[in-house]
Coordinates of C-alpha atoms in Angstrom, one line a residue:
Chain J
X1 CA -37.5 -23.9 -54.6
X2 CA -35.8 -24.9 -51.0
X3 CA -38.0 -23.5 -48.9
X4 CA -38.8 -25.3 -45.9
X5 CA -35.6 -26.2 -43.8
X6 CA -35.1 -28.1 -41.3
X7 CA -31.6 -27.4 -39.3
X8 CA -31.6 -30.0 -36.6
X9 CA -28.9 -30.5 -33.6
X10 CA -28.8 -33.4 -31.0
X11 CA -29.7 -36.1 -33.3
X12 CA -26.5 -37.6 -30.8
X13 CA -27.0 -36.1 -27.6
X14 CA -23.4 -35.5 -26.9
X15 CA -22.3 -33.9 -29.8
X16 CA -22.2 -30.4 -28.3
X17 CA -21.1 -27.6 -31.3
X18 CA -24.7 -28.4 -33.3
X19 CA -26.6 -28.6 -29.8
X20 CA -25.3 -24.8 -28.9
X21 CA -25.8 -24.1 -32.4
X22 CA -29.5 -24.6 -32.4
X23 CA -29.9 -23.3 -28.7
X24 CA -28.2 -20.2 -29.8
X25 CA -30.4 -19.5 -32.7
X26 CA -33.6 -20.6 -30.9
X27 CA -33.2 -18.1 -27.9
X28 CA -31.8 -15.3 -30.1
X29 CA -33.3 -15.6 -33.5
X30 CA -31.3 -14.8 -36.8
X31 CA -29.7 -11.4 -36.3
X32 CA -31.5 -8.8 -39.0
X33 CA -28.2 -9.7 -41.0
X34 CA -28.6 -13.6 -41.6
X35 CA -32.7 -12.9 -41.8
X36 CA -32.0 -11.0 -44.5
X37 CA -29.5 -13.2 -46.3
X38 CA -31.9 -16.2 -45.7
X39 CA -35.2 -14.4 -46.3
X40 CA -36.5 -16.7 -49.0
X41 CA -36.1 -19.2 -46.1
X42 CA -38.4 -20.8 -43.6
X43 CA -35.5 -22.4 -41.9
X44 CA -37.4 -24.3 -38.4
X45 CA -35.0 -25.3 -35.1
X46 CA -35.1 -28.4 -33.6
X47 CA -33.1 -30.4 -31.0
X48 CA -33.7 -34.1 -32.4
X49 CA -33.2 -36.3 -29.2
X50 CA -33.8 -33.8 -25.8
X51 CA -33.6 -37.4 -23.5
X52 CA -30.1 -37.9 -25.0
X53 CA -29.1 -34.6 -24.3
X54 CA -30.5 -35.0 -20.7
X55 CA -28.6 -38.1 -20.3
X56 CA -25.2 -36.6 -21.8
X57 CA -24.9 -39.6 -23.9
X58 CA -25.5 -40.6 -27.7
X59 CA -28.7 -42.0 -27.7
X60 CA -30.6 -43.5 -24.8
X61 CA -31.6 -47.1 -26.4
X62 CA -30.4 -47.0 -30.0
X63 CA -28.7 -44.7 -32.4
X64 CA -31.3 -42.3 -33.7
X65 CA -29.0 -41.8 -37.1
X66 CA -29.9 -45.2 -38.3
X67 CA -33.9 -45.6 -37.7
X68 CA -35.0 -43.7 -40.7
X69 CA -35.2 -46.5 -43.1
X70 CA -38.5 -46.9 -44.7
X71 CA -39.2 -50.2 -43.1
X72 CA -38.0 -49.1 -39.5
X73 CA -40.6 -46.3 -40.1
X74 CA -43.2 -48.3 -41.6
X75 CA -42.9 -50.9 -38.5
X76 CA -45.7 -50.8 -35.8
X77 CA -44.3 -50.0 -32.5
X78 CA -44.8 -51.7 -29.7
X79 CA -43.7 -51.9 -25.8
X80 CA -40.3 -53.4 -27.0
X81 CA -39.4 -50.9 -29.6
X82 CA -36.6 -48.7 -28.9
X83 CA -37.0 -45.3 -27.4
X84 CA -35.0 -43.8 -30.7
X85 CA -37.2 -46.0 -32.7
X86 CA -40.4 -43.9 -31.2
X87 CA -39.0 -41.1 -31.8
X88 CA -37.9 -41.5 -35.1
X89 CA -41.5 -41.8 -36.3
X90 CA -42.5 -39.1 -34.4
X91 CA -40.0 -37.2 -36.3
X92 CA -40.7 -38.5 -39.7
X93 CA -44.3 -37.6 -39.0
X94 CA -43.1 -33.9 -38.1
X95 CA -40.7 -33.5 -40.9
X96 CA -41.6 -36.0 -43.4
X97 CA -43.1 -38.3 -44.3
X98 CA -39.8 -40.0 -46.0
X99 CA -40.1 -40.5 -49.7
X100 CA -43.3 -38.0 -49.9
X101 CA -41.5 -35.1 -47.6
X102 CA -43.3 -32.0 -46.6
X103 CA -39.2 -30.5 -45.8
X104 CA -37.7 -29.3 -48.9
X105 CA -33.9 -29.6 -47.1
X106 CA -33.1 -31.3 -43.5
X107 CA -29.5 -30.4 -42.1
X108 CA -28.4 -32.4 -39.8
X109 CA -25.7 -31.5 -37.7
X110 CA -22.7 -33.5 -36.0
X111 CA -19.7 -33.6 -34.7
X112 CA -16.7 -36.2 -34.1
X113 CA -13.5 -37.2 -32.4
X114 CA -12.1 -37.7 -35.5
X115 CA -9.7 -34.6 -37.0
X116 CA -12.3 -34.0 -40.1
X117 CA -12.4 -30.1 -40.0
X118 CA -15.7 -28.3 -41.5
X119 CA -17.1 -31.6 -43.3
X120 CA -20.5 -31.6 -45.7
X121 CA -21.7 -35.2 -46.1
X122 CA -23.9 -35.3 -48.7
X123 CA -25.4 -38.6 -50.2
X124 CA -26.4 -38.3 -53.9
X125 CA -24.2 -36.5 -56.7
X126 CA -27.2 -35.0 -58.9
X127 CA -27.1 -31.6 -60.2
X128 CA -28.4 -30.0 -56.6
X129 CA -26.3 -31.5 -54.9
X130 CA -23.0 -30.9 -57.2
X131 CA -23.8 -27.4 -56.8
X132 CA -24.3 -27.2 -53.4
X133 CA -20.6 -29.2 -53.0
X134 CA -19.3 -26.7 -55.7
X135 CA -20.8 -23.7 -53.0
X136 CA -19.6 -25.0 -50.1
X137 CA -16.4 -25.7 -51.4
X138 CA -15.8 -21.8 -53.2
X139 CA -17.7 -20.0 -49.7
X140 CA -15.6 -22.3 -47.5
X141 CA -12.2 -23.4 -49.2
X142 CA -11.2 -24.7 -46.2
X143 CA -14.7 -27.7 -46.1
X144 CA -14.6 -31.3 -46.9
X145 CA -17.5 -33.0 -49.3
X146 CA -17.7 -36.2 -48.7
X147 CA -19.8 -38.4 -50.7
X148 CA -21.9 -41.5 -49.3
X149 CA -24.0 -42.8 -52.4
X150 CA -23.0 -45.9 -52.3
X151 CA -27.0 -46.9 -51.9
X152 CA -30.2 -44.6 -53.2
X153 CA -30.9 -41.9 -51.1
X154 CA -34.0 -43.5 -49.6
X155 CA -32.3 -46.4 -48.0
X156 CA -30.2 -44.6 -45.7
X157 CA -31.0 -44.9 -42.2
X158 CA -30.1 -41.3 -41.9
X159 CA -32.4 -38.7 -39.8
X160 CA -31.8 -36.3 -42.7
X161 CA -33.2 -38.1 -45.6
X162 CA -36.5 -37.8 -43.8
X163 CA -36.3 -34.5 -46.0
X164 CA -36.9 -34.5 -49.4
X165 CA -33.0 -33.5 -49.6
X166 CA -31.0 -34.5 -47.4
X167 CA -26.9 -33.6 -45.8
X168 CA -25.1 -33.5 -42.8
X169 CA -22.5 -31.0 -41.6
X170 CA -20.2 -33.0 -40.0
X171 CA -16.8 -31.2 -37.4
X172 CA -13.9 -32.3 -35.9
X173 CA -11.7 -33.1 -33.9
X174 CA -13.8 -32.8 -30.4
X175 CA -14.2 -34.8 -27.5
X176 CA -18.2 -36.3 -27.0
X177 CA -19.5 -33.8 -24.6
X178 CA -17.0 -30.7 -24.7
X179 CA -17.8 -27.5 -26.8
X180 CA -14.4 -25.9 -28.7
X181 CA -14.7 -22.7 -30.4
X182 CA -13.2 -23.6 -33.0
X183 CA -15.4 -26.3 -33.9
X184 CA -18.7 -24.5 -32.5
X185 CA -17.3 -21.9 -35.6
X186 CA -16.8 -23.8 -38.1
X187 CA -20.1 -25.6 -37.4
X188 CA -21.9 -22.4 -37.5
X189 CA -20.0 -20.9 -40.6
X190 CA -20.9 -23.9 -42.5
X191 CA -24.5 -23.9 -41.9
X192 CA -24.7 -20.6 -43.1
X193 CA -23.0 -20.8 -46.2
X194 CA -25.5 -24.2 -46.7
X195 CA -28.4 -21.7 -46.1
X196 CA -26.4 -18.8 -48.6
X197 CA -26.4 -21.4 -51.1
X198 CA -30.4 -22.3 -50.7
X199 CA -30.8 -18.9 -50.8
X200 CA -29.0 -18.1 -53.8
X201 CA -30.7 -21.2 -55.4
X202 CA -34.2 -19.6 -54.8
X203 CA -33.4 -16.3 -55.9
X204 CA -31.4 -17.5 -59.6
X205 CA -28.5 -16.0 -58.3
X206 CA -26.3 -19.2 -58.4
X207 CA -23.0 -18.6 -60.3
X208 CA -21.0 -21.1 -62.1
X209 CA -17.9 -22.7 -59.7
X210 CA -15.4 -24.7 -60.3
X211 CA -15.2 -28.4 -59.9
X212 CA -14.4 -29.4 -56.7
X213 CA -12.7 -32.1 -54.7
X214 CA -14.8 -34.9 -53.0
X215 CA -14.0 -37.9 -50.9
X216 CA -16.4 -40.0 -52.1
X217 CA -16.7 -43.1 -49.2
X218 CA -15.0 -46.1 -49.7
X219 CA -15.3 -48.9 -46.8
X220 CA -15.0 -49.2 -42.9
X221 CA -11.4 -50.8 -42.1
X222 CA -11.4 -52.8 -38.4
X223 CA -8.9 -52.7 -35.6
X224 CA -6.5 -55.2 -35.7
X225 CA -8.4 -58.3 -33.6
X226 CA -6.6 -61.8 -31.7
X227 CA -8.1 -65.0 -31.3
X228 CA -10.2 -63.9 -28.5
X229 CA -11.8 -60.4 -30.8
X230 CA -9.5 -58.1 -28.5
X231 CA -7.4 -55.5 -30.0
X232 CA -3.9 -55.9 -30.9
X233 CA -3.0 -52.4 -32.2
X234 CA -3.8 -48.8 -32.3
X235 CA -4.1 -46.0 -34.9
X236 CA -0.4 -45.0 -35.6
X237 CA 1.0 -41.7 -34.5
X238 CA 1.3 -41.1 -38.5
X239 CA -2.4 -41.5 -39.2
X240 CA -4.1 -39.7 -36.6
X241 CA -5.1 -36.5 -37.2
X242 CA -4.3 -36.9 -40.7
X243 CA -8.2 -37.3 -41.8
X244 CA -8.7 -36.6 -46.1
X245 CA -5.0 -36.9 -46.3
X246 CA -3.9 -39.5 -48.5
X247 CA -3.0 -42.9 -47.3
X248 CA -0.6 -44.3 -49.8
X249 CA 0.5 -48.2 -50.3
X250 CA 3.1 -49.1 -47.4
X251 CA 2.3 -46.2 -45.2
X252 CA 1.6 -47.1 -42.0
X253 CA -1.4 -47.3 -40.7
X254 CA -1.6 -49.4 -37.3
X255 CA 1.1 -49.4 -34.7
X256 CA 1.1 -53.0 -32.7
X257 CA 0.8 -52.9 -28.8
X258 CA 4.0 -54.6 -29.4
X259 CA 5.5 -52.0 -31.6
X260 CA 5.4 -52.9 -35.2
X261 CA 3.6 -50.9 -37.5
X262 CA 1.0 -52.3 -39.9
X263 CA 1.1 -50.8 -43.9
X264 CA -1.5 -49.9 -46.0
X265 CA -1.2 -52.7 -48.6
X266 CA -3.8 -52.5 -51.4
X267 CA -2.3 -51.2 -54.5
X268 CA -3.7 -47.7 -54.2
X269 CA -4.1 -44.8 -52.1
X270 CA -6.8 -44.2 -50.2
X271 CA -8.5 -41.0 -48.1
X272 CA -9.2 -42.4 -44.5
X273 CA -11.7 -40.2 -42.5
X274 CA -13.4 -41.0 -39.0
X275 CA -9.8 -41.7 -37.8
X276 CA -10.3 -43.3 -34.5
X277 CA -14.1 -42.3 -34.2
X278 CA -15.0 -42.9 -30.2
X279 CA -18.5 -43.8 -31.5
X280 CA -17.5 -46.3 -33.7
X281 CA -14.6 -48.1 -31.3
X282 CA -17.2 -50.5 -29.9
X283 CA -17.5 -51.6 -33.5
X284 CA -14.1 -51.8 -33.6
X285 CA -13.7 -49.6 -36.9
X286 CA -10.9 -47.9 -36.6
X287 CA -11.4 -45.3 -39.9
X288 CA -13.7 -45.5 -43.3
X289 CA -12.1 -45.4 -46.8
X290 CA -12.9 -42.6 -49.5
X291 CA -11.4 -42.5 -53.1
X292 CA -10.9 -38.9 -54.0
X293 CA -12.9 -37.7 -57.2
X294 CA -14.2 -34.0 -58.9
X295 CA -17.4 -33.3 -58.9
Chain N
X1 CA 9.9 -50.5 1.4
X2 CA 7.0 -49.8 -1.1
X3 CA 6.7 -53.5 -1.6
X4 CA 3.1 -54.1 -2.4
X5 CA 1.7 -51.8 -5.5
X6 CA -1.9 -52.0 -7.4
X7 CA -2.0 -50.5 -10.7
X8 CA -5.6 -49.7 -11.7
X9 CA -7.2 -48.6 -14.7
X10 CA -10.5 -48.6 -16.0
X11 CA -11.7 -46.1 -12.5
X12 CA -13.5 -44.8 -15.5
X13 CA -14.9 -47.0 -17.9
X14 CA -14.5 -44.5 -20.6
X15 CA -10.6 -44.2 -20.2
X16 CA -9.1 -46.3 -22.9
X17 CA -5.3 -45.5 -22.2
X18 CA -5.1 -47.2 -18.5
X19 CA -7.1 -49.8 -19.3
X20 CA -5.6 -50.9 -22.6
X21 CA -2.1 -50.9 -20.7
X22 CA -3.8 -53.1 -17.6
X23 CA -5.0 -55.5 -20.5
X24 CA -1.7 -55.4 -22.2
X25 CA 0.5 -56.3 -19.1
X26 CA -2.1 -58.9 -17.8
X27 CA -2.4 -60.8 -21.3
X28 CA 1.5 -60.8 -22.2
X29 CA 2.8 -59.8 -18.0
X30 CA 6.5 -57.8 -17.9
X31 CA 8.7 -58.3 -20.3
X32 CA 11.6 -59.6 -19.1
X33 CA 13.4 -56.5 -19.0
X34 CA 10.8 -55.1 -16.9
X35 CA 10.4 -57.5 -14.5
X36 CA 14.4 -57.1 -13.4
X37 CA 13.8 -53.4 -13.2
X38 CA 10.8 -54.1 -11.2
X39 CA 13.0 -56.9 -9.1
X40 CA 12.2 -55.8 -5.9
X41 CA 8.1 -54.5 -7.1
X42 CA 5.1 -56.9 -6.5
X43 CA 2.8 -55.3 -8.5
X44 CA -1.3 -56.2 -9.0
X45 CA -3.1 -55.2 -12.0
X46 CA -6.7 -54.3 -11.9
X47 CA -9.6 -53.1 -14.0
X48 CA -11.5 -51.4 -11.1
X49 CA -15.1 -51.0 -12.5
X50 CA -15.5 -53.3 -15.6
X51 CA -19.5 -53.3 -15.7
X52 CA -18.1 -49.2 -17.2
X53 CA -16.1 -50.8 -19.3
X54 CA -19.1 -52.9 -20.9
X55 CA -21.4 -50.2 -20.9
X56 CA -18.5 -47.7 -22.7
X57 CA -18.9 -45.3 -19.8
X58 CA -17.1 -43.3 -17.0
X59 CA -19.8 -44.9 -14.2
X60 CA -22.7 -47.1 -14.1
X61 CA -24.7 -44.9 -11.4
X62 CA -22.0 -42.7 -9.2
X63 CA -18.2 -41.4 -10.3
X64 CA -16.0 -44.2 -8.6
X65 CA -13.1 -41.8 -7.9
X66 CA -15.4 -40.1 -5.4
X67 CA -16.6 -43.2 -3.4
X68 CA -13.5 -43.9 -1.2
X69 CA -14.2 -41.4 1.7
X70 CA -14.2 -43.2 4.9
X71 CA -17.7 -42.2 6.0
X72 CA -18.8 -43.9 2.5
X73 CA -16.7 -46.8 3.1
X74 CA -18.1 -46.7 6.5
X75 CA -22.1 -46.9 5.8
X76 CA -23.8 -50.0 5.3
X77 CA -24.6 -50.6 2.0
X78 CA -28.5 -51.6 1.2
X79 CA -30.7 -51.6 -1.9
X80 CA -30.7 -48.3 -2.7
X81 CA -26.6 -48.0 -2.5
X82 CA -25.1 -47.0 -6.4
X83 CA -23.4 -50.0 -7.6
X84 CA -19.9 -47.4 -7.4
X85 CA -20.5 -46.9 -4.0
X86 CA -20.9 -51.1 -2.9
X87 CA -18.1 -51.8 -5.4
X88 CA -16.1 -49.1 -3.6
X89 CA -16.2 -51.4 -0.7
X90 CA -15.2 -54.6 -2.3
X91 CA -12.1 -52.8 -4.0
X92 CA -11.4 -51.3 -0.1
X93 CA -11.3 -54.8 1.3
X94 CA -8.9 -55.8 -1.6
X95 CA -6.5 -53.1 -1.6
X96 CA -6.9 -51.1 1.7
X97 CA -9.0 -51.0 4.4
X98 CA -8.1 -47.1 3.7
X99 CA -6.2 -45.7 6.7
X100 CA -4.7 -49.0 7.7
X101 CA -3.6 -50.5 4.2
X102 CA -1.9 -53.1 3.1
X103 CA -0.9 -51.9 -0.5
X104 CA 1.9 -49.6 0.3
X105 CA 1.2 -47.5 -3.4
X106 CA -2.0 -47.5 -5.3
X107 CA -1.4 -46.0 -8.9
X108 CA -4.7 -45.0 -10.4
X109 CA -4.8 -44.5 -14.1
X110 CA -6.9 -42.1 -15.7
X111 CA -6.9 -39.9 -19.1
X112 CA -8.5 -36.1 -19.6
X113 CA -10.4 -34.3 -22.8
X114 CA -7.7 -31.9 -21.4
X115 CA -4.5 -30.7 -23.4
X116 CA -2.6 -32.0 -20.1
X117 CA 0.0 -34.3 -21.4
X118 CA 1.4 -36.5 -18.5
X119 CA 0.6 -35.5 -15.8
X120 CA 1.3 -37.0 -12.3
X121 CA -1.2 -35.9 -9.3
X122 CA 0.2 -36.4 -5.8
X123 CA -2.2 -35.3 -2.9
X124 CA 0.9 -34.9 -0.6
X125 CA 3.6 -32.9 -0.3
X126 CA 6.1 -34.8 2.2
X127 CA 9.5 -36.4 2.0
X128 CA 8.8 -39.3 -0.2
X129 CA 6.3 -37.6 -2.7
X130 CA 8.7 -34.5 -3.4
X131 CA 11.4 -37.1 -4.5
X132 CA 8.8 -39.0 -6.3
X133 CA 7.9 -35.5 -8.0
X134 CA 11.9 -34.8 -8.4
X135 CA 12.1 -38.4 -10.1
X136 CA 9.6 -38.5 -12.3
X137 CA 10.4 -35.0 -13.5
X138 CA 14.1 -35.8 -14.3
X139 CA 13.2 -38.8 -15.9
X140 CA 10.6 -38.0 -18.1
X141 CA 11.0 -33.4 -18.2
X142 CA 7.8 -33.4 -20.2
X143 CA 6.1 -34.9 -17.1
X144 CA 3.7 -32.3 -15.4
X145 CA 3.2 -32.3 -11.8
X146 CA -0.1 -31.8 -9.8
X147 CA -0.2 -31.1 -5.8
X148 CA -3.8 -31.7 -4.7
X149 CA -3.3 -31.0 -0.8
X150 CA -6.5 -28.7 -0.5
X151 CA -7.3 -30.9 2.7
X152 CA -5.4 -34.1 4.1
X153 CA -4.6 -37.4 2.1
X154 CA -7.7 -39.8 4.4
X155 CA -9.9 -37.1 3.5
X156 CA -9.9 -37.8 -0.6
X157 CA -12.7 -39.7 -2.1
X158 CA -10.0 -40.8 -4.8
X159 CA -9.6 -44.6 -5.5
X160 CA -6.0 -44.4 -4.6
X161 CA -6.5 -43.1 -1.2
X162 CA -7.2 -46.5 -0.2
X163 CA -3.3 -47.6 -0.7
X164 CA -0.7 -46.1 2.0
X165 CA -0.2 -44.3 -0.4
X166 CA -2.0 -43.3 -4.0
X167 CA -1.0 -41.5 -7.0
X168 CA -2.7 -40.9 -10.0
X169 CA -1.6 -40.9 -13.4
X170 CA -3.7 -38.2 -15.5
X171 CA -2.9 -37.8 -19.7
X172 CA -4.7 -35.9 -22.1
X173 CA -5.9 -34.7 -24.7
X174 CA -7.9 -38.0 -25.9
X175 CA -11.4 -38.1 -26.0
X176 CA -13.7 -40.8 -24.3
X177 CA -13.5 -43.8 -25.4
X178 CA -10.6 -42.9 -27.9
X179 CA -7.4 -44.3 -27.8
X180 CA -4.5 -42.1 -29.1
X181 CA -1.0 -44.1 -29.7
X182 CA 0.6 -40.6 -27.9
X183 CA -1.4 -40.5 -25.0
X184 CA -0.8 -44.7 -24.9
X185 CA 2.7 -44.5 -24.8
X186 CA 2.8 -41.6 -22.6
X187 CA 0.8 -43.0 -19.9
X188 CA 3.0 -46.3 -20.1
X189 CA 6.1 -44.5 -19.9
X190 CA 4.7 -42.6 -16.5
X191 CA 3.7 -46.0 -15.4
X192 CA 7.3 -47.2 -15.5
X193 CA 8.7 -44.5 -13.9
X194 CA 6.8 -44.3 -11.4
X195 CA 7.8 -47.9 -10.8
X196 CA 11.2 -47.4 -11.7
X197 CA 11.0 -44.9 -8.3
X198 CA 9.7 -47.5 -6.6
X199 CA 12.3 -49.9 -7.2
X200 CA 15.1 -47.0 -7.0
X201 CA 13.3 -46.6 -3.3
X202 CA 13.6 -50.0 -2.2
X203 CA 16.9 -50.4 -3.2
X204 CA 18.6 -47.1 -1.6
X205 CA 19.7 -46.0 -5.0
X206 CA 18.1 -42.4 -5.4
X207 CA 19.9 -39.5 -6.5
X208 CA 19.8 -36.3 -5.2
X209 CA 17.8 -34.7 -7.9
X210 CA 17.0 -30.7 -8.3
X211 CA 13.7 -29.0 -6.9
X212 CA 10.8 -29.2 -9.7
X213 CA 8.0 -27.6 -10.7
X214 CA 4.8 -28.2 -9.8
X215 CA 1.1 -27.3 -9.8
X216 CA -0.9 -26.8 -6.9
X217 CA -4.4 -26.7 -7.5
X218 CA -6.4 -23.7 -6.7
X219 CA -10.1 -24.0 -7.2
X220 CA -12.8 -24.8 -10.3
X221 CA -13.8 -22.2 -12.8
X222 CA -17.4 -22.4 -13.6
X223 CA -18.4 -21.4 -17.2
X224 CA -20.6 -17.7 -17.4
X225 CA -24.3 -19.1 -16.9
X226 CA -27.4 -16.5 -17.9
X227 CA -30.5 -16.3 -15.2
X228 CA -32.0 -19.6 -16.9
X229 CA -28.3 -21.7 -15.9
X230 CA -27.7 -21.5 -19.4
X231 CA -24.3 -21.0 -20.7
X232 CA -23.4 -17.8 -22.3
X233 CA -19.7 -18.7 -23.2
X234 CA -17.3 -21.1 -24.4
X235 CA -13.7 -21.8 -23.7
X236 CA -11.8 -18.7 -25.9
X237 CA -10.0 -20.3 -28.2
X238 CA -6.1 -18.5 -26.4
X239 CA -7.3 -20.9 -24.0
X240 CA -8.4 -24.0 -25.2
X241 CA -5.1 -26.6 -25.4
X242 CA -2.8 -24.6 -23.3
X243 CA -3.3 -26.1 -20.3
X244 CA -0.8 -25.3 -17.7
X245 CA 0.4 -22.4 -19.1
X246 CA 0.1 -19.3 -17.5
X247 CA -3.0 -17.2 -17.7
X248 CA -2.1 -13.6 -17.3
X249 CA -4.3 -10.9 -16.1
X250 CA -6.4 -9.2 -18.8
X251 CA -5.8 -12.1 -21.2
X252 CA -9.4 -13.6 -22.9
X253 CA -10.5 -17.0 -21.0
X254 CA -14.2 -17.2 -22.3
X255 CA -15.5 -15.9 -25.2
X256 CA -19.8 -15.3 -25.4
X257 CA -21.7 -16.5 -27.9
X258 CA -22.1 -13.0 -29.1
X259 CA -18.3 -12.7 -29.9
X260 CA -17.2 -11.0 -27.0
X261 CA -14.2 -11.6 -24.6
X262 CA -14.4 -12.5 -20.8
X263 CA -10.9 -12.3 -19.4
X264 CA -8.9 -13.2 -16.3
X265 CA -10.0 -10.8 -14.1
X266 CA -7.5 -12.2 -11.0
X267 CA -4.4 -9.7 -9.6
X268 CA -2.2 -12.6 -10.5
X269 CA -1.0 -15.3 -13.2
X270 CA -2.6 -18.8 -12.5
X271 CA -1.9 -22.0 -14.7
X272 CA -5.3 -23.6 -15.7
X273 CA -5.5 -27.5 -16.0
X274 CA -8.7 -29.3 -17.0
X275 CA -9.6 -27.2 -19.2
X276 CA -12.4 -28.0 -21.2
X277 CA -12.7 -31.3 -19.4
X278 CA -15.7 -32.9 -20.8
X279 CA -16.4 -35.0 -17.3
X280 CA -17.1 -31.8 -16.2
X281 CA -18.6 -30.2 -18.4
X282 CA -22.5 -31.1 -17.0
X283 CA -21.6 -29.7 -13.6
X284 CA -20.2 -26.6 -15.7
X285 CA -16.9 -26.7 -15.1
X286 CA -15.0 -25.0 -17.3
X287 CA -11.3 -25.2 -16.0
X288 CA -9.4 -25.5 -12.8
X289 CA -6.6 -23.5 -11.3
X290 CA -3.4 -23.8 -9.9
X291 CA -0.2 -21.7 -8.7
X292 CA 3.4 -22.6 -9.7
X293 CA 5.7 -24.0 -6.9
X294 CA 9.3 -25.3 -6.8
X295 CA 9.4 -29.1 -4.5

């Protein structure tokens, strides 16, 4: 049984659509409609970093979304730990404990710059999670699934996989710090059909849907660097926007500042999402890699 | 003779586009083309606030593009003066002292959340900034124009109110810290023909050209708070993107969180800008207006 949820906004604190999300909910409750869709449910609210929020910024020392690893959590804090650090524990403590979780399911909720539509990140491929992507996919043809296993669920850094499950709903394209209705829709539309498909999981009433498509994530590809680590290209004008599409061998995919373009050169195509990402340009990754398989 | 021009980005540390073209043209200068079309141009390039830049924000402590008032350029700086407000000062000695300059044009480059493509904002209306207006428009028709004369030019707490003269160069949609090849090129193409004026100026070899459109801006639109100063609304979706198009009475503006439409409840058409603007959004603005004139 799934019963105890966790649906969490404002892990980053300028990610707006989850943040409303949450607010929403918590000042006007589930209408009798979703309460009675969800009413095998205990489904708890909770805004993850409130000094982030305050601040109108990501995160206020360090990024929360990578302090749940089991060592991070298991570390003693003292006056030099980060503020995101703190609170991770404090959350783990709430939520989990990771690895021995009292939360049957945390959803975590983002958003990003990067043209990703209605995205469900979820990071193991067992028979849960298959048909939950399966759900998602059939309730919401219009979703993306994309797959991070490429490490054991319990060495994520991830707030979510304080849970004893663990995905992300993940929309875009919006700006850090504005609010679109169309993503503040689909962000809302998706975690509802996550909490249909819990619901239908408790009650038996889970049908059998097709296979579905999933990106399942590849590597992080870097801007272009000189001698001196400064950039010498952008995304091209063919590329962005064009998240989950395929990238195929001697497509462009960087446009120089001197106006040649740069080609996709391994031998096959690839599925680049995170497309010119604002939180990951100080890394200088310009998108991350999926093959494309059916689950 | 508009002899002496500074070209600034990075006003906000946050706005990839001016900045990358500042760090383009001081690593690799004109191109050779350039420079004869700039013959007659001496032009400075600047990164106005680069402890933003490091920090991957739009200001440190205060908004720099509100600092250059005279009576703030006036007061004494001590301890407790934001770091904006004393580096204000240093940038005034540089290129002003505002009111008795000696940059005859500073060109201040910024980029919006905003759909608002290139757009130029003059904060006059006289002889020389109508035919910059008429140039720019016949040079580059997908060029909008924004007239920001609510109260006289010295009065402005804009950076480029410290140059005889001060433009600024405004392009959206990109997101903070984002850079979009479209929104790139765009801003560099405005950048050129603005100087392209410049030298056309100097040189007595302007053309009569037609009367163009422009915006002249109105006021701010806050967003529809509840008694707590919560919001109850977000930008309607008919809305969102189409900045500077006309807004018609009894078309939807906001919609509420409950699903319902707020609409433009005004006598007459206005042409919103900045909408969505996610600068804005924590003083909860959610667009600005303008009306439509012919310079």
């Amino acid at each position: 049984m799934i019963n105890k949820i966790a649906l969490v906004g404002g892990t980053h604190g300028n990610e707006t659509s989850g943040i409303q999300l949450i607010h929403n909910w918590q000042s006007s409750g589930f209408s009798d409609e979703l309460a009675s869709r969800f009413s095998s449910l205990d489904v708890s609210l909770t805004i993850a970093n409130p000094d982030a929020l305050s601040a109108h910024v990501r995160f206020v020392e360090e990024d929360l979304n990578r302090q749940f690893t089991l060592e991070g959590l298991d570390k003693p804090s003292n006056e030099s730990t980060a503020k995101e650090a703190k609170l991770a524990k404090q959350l783990n403590q709430k939520f989990g404990p990771k690895g021995d979780s009292g939360t049957d399911l945390v959803i975590d909720i983002h958003n990003t710059t990067s043209n990703m539509g209605a995205t469900l990140i979820i990071l193991e491929a067992d028979d849960f999670h298959v048909q939950l992507a399966r759900f998602v996919k059939h309730n919401m043809p219009e979703a993306n699934i994309l797959l991070e296993d490429e490490k054991p669920y319990l060495e994520h850094g991830y707030l979510c996989t304080m849970g004893k499950r663990g995905v992300m709903i993940e929309v875009g394209g919006q700006p850090q710090g504005v609010l679109r209705e169309d993503v503040y829709l689909l962000t809302q539309t998706m975690a509802e059909v996550i909490l249909d498909f819990c619901q239908a999981y408790n009650t038996d009433s889970l049908e059998q849907y097709p296979e579905c498509e999933v990106f399942r994530l590849g590597e992080n590809i870097k801007f272009p660097l000189n001698e001196q680590g400064k950039r010498t290209a952008m995304i091209h004008h063919a590329l962005q926007d064009n998240d989950f599409a395929p990238l195929i061998p001697g497509a462009p995919m960087f446009r120089t500042f001197d106006g040649k373009d740069i080609e996709w050169q391994e031998a096959q195509e690839t599925y680049p999402h995170f497309i010119n990402e604002a939180a990951y340009h100080k890394l200088d990754v310009a998108f991350a890699t999926a093959t494309r398989i059916m689950l």
